[in-house]
Every structure is written in structure tokens, then in C-alpha cells.
Short mmCIF file of C-alpha atoms in Angstrom, two decimals:
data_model
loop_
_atom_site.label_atom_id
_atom_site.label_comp_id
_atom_site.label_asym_id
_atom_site.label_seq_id
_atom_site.Cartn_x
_atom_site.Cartn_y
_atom_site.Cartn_z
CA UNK A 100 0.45 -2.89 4.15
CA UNK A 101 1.05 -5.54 1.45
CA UNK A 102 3.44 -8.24 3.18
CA UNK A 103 6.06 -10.30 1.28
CA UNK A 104 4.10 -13.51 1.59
CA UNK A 105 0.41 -14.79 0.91
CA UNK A 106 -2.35 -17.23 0.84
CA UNK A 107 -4.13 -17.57 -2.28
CA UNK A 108 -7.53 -18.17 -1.70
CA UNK A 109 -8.29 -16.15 1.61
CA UNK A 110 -10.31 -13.70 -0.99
CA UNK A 111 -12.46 -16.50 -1.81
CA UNK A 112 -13.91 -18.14 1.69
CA UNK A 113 -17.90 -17.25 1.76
CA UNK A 114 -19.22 -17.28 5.19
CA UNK A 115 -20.64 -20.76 6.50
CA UNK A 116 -22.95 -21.02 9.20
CA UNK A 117 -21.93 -23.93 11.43
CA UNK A 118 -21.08 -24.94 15.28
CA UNK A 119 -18.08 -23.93 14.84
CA UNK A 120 -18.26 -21.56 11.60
CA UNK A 121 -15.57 -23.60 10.21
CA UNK A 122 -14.95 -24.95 6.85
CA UNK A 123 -13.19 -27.27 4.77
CA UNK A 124 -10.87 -24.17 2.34
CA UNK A 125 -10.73 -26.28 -0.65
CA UNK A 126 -8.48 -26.39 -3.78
CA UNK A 127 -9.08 -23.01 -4.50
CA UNK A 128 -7.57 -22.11 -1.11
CA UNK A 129 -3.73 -23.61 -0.97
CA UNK A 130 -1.06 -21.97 0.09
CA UNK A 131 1.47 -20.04 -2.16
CA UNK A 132 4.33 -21.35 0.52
CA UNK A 133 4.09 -24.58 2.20
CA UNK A 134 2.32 -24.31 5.84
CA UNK A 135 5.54 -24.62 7.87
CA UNK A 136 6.56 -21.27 5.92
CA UNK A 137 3.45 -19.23 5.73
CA UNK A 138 2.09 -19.82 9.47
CA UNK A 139 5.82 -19.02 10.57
CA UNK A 140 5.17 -15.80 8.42
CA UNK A 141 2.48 -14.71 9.24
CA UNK A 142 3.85 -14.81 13.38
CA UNK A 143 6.99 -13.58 12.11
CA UNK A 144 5.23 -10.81 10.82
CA UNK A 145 2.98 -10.07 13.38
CA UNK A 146 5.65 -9.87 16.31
CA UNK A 147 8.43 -8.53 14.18
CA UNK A 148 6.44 -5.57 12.00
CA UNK A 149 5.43 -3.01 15.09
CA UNK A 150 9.08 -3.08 16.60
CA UNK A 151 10.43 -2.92 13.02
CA UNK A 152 8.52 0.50 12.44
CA UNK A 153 10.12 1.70 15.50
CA UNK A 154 13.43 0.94 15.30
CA UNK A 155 12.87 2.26 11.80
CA UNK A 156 12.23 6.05 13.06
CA UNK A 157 14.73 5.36 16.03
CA UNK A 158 17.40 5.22 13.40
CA UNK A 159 16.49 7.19 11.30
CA UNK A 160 15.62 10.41 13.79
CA UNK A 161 17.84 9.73 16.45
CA UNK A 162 21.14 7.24 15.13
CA UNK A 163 22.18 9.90 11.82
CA UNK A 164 19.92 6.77 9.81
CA UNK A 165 22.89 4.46 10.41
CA UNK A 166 21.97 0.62 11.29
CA UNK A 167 25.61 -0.26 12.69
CA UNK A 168 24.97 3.11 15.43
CA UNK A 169 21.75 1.43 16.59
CA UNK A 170 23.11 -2.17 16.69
CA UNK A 171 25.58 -0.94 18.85
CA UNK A 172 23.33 0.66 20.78
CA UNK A 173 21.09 -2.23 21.24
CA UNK A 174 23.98 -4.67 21.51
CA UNK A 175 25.40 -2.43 24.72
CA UNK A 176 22.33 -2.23 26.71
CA UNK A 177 20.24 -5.10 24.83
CA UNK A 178 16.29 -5.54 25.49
CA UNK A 179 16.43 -2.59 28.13
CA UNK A 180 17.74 -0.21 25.86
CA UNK A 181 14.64 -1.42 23.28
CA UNK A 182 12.38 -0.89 25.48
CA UNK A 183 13.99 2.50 26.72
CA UNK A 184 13.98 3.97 22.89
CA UNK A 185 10.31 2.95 22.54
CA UNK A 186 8.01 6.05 23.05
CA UNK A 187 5.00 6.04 24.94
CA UNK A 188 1.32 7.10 23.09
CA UNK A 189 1.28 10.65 24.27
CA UNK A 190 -1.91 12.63 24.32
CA UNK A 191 -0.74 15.07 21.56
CA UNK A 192 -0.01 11.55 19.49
CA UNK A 193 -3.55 11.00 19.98
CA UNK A 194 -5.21 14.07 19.49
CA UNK A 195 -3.31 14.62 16.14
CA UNK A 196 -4.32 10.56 15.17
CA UNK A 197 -8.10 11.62 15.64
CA UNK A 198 -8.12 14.82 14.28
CA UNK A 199 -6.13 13.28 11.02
CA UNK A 200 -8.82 10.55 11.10
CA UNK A 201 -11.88 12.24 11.56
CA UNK A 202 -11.25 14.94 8.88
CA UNK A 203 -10.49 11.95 6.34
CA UNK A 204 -13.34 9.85 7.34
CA UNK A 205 -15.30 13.40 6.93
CA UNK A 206 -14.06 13.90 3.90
CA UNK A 207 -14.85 10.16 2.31
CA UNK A 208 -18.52 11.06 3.43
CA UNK A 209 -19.43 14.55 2.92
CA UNK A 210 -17.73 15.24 -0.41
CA UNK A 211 -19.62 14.55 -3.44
CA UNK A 212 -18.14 11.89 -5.64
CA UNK A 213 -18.76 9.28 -9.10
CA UNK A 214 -20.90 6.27 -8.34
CA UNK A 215 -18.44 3.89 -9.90
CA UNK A 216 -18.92 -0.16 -9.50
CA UNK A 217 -16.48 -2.50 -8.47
CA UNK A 218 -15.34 -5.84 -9.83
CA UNK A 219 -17.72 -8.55 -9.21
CA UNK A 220 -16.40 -10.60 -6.38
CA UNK A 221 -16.39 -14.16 -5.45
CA UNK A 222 -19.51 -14.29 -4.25
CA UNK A 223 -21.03 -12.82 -6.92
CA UNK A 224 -21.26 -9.23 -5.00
CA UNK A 225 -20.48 -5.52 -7.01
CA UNK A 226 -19.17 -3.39 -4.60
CA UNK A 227 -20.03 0.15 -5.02
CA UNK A 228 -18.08 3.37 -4.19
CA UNK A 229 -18.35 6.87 -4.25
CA UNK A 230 -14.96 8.64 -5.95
CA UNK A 231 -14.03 11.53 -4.56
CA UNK A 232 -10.54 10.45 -3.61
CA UNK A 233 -8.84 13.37 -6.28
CA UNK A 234 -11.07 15.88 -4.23
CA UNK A 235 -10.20 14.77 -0.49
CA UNK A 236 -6.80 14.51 -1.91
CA UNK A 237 -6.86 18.43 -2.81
CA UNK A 238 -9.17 19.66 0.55
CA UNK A 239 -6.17 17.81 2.65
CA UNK A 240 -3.44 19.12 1.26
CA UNK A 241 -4.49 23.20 1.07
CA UNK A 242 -6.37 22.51 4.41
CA UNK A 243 -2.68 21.48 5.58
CA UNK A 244 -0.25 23.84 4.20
CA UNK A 245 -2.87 26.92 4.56
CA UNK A 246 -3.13 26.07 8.33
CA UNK A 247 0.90 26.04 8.09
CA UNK A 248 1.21 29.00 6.01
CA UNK A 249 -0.82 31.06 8.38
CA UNK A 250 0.22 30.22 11.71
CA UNK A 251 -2.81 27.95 13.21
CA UNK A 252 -0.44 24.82 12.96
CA UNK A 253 3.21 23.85 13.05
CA UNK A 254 3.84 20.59 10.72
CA UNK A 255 6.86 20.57 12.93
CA UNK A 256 4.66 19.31 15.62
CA UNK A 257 3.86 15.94 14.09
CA UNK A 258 7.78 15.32 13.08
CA UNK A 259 8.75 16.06 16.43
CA UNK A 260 6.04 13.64 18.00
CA UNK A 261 6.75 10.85 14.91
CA UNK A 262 7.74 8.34 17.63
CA UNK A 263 4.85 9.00 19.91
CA UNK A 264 2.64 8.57 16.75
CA UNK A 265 3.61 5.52 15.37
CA UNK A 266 3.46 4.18 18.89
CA UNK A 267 0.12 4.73 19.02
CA UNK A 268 -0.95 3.78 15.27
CA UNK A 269 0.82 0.71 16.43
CA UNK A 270 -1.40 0.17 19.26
CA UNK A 271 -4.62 1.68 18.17
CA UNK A 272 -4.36 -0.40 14.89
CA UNK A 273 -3.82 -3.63 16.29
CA UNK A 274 -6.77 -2.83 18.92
CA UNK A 275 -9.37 -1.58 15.57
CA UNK A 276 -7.80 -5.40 13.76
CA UNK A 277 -9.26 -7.30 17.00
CA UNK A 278 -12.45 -5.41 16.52
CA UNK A 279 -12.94 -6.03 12.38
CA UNK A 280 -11.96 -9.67 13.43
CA UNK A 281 -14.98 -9.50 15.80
CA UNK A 282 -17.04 -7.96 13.26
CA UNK A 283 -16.36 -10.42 10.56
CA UNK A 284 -17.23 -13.09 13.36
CA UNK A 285 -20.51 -11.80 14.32
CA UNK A 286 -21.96 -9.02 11.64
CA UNK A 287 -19.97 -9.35 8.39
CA UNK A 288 -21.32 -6.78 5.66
CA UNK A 289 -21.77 -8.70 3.10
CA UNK A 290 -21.56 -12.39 1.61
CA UNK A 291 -17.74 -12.00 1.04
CA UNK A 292 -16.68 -13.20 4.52
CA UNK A 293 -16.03 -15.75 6.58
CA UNK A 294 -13.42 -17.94 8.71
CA UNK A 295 -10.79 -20.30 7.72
CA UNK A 296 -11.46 -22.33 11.43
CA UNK A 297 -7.93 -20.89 12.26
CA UNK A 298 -7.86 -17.81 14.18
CA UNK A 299 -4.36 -16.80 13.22
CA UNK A 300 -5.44 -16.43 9.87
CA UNK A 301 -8.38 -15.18 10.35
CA UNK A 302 -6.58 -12.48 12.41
CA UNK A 303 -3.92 -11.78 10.02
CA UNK A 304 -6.07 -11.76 6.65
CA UNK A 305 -9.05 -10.95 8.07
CA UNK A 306 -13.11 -11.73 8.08
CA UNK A 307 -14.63 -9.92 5.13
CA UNK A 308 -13.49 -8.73 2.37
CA UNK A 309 -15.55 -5.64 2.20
CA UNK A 310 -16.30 -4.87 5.61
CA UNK A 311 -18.61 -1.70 5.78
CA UNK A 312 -20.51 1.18 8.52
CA UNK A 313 -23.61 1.75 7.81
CA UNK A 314 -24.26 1.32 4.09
CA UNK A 315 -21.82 4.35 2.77
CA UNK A 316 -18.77 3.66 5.04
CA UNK A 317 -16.10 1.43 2.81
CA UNK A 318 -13.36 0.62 6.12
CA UNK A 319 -11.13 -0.84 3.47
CA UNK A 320 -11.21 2.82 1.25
CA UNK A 321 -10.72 4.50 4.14
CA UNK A 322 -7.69 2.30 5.61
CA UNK A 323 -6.03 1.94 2.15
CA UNK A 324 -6.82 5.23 0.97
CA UNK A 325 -7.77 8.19 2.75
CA UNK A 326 -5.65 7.48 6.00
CA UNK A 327 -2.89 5.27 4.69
CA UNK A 328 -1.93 6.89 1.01
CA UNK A 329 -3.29 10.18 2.34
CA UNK A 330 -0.58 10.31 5.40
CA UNK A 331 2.04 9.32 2.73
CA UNK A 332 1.62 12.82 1.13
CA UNK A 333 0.92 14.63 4.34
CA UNK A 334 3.98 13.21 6.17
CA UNK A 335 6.41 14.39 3.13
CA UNK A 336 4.62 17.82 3.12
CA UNK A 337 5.72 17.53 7.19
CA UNK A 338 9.30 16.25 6.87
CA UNK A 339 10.23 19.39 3.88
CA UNK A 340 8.27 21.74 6.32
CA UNK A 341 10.51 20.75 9.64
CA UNK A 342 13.68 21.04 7.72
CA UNK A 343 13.14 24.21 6.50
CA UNK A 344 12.49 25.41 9.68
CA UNK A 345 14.95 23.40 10.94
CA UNK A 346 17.82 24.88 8.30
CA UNK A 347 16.22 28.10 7.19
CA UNK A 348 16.04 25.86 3.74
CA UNK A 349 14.68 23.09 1.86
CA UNK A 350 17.79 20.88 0.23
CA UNK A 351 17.32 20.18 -3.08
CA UNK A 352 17.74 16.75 -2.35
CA UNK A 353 14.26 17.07 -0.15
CA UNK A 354 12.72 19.15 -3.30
CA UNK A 355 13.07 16.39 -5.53
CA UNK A 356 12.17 13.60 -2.76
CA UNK A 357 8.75 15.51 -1.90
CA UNK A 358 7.79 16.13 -5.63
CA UNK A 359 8.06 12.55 -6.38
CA UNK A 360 6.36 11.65 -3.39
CA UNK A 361 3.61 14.03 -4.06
CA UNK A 362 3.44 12.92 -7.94
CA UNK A 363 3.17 9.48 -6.78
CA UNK A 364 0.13 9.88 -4.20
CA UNK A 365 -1.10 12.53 -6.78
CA UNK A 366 -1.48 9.61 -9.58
CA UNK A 367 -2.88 7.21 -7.00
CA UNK A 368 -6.17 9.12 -6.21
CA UNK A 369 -6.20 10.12 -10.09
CA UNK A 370 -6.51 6.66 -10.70
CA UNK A 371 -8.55 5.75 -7.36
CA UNK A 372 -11.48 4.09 -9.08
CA UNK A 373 -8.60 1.63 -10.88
CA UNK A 374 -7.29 0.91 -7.57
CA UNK A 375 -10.15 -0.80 -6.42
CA UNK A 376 -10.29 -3.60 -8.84
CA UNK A 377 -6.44 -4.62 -7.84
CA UNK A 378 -5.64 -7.15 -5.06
CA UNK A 379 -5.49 -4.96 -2.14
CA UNK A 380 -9.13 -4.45 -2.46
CA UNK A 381 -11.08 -7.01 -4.82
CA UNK A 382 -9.07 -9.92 -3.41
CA UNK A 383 -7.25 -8.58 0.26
CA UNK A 384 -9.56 -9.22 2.85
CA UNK A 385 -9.57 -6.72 6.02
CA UNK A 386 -7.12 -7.92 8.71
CA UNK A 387 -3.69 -7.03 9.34
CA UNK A 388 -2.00 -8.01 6.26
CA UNK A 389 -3.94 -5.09 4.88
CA UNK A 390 -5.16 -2.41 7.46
CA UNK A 391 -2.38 -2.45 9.74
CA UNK A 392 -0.34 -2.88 7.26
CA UNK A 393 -1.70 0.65 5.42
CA UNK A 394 -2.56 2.25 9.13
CA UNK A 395 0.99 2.02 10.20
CA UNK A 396 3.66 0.37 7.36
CA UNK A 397 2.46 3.48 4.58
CA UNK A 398 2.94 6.17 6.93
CA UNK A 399 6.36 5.05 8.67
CA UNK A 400 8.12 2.69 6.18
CA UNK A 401 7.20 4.31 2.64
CA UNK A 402 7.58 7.92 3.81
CA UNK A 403 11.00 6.80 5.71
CA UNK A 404 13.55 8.23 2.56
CA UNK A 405 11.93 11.68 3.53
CA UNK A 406 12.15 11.43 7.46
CA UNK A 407 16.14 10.47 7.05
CA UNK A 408 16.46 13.39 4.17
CA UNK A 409 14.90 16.05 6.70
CA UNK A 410 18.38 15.82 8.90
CA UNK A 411 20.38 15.34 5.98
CA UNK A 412 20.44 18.34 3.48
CA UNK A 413 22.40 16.75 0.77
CA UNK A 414 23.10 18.78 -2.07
CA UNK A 415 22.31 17.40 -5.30
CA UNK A 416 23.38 20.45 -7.70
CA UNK A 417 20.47 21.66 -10.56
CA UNK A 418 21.92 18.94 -13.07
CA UNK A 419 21.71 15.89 -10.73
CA UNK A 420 18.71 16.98 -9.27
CA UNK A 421 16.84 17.51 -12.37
CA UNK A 422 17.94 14.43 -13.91
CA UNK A 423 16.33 12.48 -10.72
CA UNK A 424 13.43 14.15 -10.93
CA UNK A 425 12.68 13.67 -14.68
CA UNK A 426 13.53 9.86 -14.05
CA UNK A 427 11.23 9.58 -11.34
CA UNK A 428 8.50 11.34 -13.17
CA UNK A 429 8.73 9.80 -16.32
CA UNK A 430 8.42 6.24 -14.06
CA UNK A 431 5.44 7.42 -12.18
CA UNK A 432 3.94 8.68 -15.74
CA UNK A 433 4.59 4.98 -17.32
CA UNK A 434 3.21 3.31 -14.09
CA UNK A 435 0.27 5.12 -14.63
CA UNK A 436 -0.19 4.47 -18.33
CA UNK A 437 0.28 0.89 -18.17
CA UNK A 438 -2.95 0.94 -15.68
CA UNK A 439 -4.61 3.34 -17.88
CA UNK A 440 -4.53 1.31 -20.83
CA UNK A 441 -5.91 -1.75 -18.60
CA UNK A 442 -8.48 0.17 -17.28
CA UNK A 443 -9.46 1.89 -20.92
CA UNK A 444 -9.39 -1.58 -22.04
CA UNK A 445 -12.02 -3.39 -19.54
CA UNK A 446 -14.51 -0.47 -19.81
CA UNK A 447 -14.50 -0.47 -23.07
CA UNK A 448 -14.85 -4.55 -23.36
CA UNK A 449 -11.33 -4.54 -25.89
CA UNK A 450 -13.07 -1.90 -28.35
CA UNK A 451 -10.03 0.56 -28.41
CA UNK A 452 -6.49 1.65 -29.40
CA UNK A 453 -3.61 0.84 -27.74
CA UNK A 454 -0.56 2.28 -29.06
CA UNK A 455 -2.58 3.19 -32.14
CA UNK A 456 -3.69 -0.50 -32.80
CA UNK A 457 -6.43 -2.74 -31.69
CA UNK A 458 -5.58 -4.59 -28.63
CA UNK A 459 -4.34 -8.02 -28.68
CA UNK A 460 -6.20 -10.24 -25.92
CA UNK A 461 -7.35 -13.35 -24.25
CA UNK A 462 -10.79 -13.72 -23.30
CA UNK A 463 -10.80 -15.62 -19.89
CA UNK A 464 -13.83 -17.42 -18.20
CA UNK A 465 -13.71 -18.04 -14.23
CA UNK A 466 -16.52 -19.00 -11.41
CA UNK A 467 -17.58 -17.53 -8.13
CA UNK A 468 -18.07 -19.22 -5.02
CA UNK A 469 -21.72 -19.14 -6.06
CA UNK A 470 -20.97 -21.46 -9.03
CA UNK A 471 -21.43 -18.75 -11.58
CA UNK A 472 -19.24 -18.67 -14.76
CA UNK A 473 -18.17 -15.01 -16.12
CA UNK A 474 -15.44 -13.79 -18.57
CA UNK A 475 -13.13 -11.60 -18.17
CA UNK A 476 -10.86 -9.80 -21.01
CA UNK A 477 -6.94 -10.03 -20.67
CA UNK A 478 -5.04 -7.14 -22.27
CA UNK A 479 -2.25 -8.49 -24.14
CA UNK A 480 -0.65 -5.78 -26.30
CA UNK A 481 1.03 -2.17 -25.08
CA UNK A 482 3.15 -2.17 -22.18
CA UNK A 483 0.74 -5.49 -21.52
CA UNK A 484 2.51 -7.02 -24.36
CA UNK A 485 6.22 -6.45 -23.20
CA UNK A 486 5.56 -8.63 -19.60
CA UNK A 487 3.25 -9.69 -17.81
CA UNK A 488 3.82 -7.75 -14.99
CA UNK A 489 5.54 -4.61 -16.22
CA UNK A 490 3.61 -1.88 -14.16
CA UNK A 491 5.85 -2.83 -11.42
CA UNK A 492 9.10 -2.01 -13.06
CA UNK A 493 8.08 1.78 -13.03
CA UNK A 494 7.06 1.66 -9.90
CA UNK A 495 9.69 -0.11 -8.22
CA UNK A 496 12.10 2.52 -10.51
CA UNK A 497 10.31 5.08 -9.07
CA UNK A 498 10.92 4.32 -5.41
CA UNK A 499 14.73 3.75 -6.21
CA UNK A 500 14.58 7.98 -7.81
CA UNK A 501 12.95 9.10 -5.03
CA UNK A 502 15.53 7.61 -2.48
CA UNK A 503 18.01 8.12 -4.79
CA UNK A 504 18.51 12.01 -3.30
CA UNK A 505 19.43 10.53 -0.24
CA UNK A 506 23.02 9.00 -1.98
CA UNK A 507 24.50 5.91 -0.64
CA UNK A 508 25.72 7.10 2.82
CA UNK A 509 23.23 4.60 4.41
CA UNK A 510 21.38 1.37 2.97
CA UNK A 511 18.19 1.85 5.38
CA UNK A 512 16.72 4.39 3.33
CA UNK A 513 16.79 1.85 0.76
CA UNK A 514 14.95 -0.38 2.72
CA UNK A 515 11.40 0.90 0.98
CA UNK A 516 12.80 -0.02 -2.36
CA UNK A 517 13.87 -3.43 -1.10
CA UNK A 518 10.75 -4.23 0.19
CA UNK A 519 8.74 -3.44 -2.96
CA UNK A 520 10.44 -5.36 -4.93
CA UNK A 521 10.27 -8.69 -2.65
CA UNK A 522 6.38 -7.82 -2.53
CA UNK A 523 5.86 -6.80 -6.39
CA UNK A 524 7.60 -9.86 -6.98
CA UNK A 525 5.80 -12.37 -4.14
CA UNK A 526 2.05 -10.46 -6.03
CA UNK A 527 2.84 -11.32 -9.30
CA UNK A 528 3.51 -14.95 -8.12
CA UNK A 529 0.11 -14.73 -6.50
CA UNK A 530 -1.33 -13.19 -9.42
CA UNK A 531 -0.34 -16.00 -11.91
CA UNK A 532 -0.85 -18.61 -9.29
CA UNK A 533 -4.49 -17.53 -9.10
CA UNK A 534 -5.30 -17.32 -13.01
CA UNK A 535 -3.56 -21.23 -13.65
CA UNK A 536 -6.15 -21.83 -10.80
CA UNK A 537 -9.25 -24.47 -11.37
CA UNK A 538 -11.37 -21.74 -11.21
CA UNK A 539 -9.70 -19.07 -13.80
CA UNK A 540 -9.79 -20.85 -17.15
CA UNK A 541 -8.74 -19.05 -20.16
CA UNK A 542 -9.83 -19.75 -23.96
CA UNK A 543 -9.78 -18.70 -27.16
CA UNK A 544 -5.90 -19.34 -27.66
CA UNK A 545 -4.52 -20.19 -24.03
CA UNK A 546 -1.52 -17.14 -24.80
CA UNK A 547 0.30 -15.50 -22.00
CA UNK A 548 3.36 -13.05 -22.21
CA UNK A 549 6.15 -15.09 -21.58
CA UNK A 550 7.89 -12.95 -19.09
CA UNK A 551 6.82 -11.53 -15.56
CA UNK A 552 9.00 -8.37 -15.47
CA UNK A 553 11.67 -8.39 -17.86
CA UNK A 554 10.89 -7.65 -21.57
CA UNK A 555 10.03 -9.68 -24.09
CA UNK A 556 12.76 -10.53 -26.54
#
């Protein structure tokens, strides 16, 4: 998960070896919000997040998606009633968790992959992965519908046990936090970890920020990537499976829902080895902001437009529905370009066309925790050149097309779209906060793009 609210700097704290492994955080570690507001966040967060997610797939399975039929519900027989709609782990949640799991964390191992380098990080470490997220990607999703198509598993099976499931994520992913806290605390994996002296925040944005098994094992690829984005497209696949065997059909409204879905997830592990120089992983640590946060917010609040399409069949028509989907793909396509011409720009050092021309940029010096200065180039022309931030205008436009099959009979399958943009918006605060920090200086013609999401004039 990537929550509405941060604390620049938590990327940054190296591990000290003291009494009480405490340290003073330093200028480069103030808080976005003031303390009163981010420490009430971050408890808000934690308490309010795992009943959220249920009362999420409450509503949407079992109140026809409508918030006023569940507030009633809750007002009539108040915290009893909660508790009463709360499902229990069950051992088939379980069994279909691990299995899930296991295949993944298989997969991330045993398939053969790119060596590709990360960004250097504060402490002067270069992460290293192995990318073979387009291939796990592909072995998941035929492994899936072939065990569908012939009859050695229902998809149904998972829909119908969705409450039981994200019970136990809920659970079981609070229970692995405690344990990467403990790691942090007493065999980080590298030089990038550490505590703040508060355990709160240490809980909440965790120890290290590239906690590892063994030498080969990347926790954070696995919790980001091949369990959270990976259920994303699985659980779509699920929810157009169970209504067509629900219905005898698939809506078209669920047709154009699951292809965007699946276009989405499809351009994330494309562009895997890009994801890992963003925030979730070169500056995120590993605590709950982040794992639970992809464990259990991915798989029950991004796929929720799907779970409330699968018991409403709404019929678009061909012209509607082919209008939506050409939106949403034509989003997903620019999202994906403006991260492609970033990424063609950095491995290429600024040696290359964009739109045709040679790049605009700023050339930008900064220094790790280790005192060492680097450079770093800024792209500055393309879609770069129209706002700072405009990669998240696609994407947040893409969210609204894919929800947008579900009409306007109910906000909360809107909620998804909401969200994104209060985060997208709270990042790129984070984002600019960090580069006008002390230790992200830029030269050669201070420039930036005047605007954070809306277009130049």
C-alpha cells in the first residue's frame, strides 16, 4: 500500500549501533505534516485500514455495494453487528494464501531473469535484482485459467471465500510486519536500515529498506510485486470467472473492467525493472506503509470496481463500451510512455530523442548518508516538459475508465480512484519536498516545470 501521508526522510536513517539503537533523524528527516498530524496518521491508519478492507467487501458482496445499506446496518445493531459481519480465517483461506504465495515466491526464484542494478541508495548501496517479473506474470496467469479451463480449480472458490481471505491477509500480514520489524532490529540485510528510537514508526515504515532471505530473496519484490500486483490481475481474472458462472455471461461492463485491469498489471511487469527505482522501492522502507499496505490494500481495495461489477452486469452497449476501453488504454499507454522516456533517458545519461529532439534537462548533484556527492540527470522535455508530475494524470484517468463501467449507481466503487488521487497528489508533495532538500542540490540552471499536474501554459 502507498498511504495518503508520509515522512520524508525514513528512506534515509542508516543503522547506528548504540544502547539504545537510537538516533538523532536530522534535517534530512522532517516531517511532510507537522507531528500532531502524522503520528495521529499513522494510528489512524493502522487501526482504521484492516476494518476498512472489510467493510469494503462487506458492502460490496453482501449490501448491493451501497454505503447507506451498511450504515444502516451497522447503525441498528452497532459494534455487534461489526463484529458479526467479520469472517473468521478459514482453513481453505489459508491453504489458497500459501499455495498463491509459494508458487509466486517459486516463481521470483526459479525463473531465469536480467541482472539489472538498482539506484544507488542512501547509503551508498546498488541493489541488484533478477527480472523476470514479465515471465512470472505469464506462468501465473495460463497456470490459472488452464487449471480453470480444465476442471482442476474453480476461481469461484476464492470469490466465494474473499471475506475469509482478506481476514486472514489481514492477520497474517500484520503478524509477517512484527517479524520484518524484528528483523530490521536484530539482522538487517544491508546498510540501509535502522530505527528512528520510536517504535511506532519504526513499525509503520519499517527497519530496512531492502530487507532480504538469503542473498537472492528481495521481500520488498516479492510484497510489491509478485503477491501484491500479481493478485491484482488474478483477482479480476476471478471476479469475470464467478460471474460468468454466476450469469451464464460476462457483462460487457466486466469485459472492459478486466481488460483494463489486465493492461494495467500487464504494463507494470513490462516495465518492472523501472519500478524499482520509484519511491515504493528506492525510498519506502519495509513496514506497513508498504507491505501491508501491497499484502492486503492491492488485492481488496484496487481490485474492488471488479468485485462490485461481478453482481452487477451492467450493460454498456458496443459504442459505450468501446469508447471506455480505448480511453482507458490510451491512458495506460501514455502512463507508460512518460516512464519510458525517463527510463530511456537515465540509461542513456540524456544521449537520446525525445519526441524527435534532444532532451532538455537539469543535471542535479545530491549526497548519501555516507557523505558521498553523485549527480543525477532530470528529464525536462516530453511529457516531462508539460508538468512535473504528469505520469499521474494517466494513471489516475485510467482508474476513473476502468470504474467507469460500473456507472454512478454507487460512489464506493469510486473509492479506488479517490484514493489515488489523494496519494498521487500527497507523493508528488514528497517528491518535490525531497529534491528542495539540503541534500538534493541542482545546478547548471536551477529550472523546474512550473506545474505539478496540470499543463504548462
Amino acid at each position: 500500500m502507498r498511504s495518503v501521508m508520509a515522512y520524508v526522510g525514513g528512506a534515509q536513517m542508516k543503522r547506528v549501533k548504540s544502547k539504545k539503537k537510537k538516533r538523532n533523524m536530522g534535517s534530512e528527516s522532517k516531517m511532510v505534516h507537522s507531528p500532531m498530524v502524522t503520528y495521529a496518521s499513522m494510528l489512524s491508519l493502522l487501526a482504521l485500514c484492516p476494518p476498512f478492507v472489510i467493510l469494503l467487501w462487506y458492502t460490496m458482496v453482501h449490501a448491493d455495494g451501497s454505503v447507506l445499506q451498511t450504515w444502516d446496518y451497522l447503525r441498528q445493531h452497532g459494534l455487534q453487528g461489526f463484529i458479526s459481519i467479520w469472517p473468521q480465517p478459514t482453513a481453505t483461506a489459508w491453504k489458497i494464501i500459501a499455495c498463491y504465495a509459494a508458487f509466486e515466491a517459486a516463481l521470483q526464484l526459479l525463473l531465469p531473469g536480467k541482472r539489472v542494478e538498482g539506484p544507488i541508495s542512501p547509503a551508498g548501496n546498488k541493489p541488484v535484482y533478477k527480472a523476470n517479473g514479465v515471465l512470472a506474470y505469464a506462468v501465473t496467469m495460463v497456470t490459472y485459467v488452464g487449471l480453470w479451463w480444465f476442471g482442476i480449480f474453480d476461481p469461484s472458490i476464492v470469490y466465494d471465500h474473499l471475506g475469509e481471505i482478506f481476514s486472514a491477509l489481514i492477520f497474517g500480514s500484520l503478524a509477517f510486519c512484527v517479524l520484518l520489524y524484528i528483523k530490521g532490529q536484530i539482522a538487517p540485510s544491508s546498510t540501509d536500515s535502522g530505527s528512528s528510537g520510536n517504535i511506532i514508526i519504526d513499525f509503520y515504515w519499517g527497519m530496512e529498506l531492502y530487507p532480504r532471505i538469503g542473498k537472492n530473496f528481495d521481500i520488498k519484490v516479492f510484497t510489491n510485486c509478485r503477491f501484491g500486483m500479481m493478485s491484482w490481475a488474478v483477482l479480476a481474472v476471478t471476479y469475470c470467472i464467478k460471474q460468468y458462472e454466476t450469469y451464464g455471461r460476462v457483462a460487457d461492463s466486466m469485459l472492459v473492467n478486466t481488460i483494463l485491469m489486465l493492461v494495467y498489471v500487464t504494463k507494470f511487469f513490462w516495465w518492472e525493472a523501472g519500478y524499482w527505482n520509484t519511491m515504493d522501492i528506492a525510498h519506502d522502507r519495509a513496514g506497513f506503509y508498504i507491505c501491508w499496505g501491497c499484502l492486503v490494500w492491492v488485492p481488496s481495495v484496487y481490485t474492488s470496481p471488479g468485485m462490485y461489477l461481478v453482481n452487477h452486469p451492467v450493460t454498456l452497449g458496443v459504442q459505450l463500451a468501446l469508447y471506455i476501453l480505448v480511453a482507458g488504454i490510451l491512458c495506460v499507454y501514455i502512463n507508460y510512455d512518460c516512464d519510458r522516456q525517463r527510463q530511456e533517458f537515465r540509461r542513456t545519461n540524456g544521449k537520446c530523442l525525445v519526441w524527435g529532439k534532444a532532451p532538455s534537462k537539469i543535471v542535479a548533484s545530491y549526497t548519501t548518508t555516507t557523505g558521498e556527492t553523485k549527480t543525477s540527470l532530470l528529464l525536462t522535455s516530453g511529457w516531462w516538459g508539460l508538468a512535473r508530475h504528469f505520469h499521474y494524470v494517466p494513471e489516475i484517468l485510467g482508474a476513473f475508465f476502468w470504474t467507469l463501467p460500473a456507472l454512478f449507481n454507487h460512489f464506493l466503487p469510486y473509492f479506488y480512484v479517490v484514493f489515488l488521487t489523494i496519494l498521487l497528489f500527497d507523493r508528488a508533495k514528497r517528491d518535490d519536498d525531497r529534491c528542495k532538500s539540503n541534500a538534493f542540490k541542482l545546478r547548471a540552471g536551477y529550472f523546474f516545470v512550473e506545474y505539478k499536474l496540470k499543463p504548462r501554459e
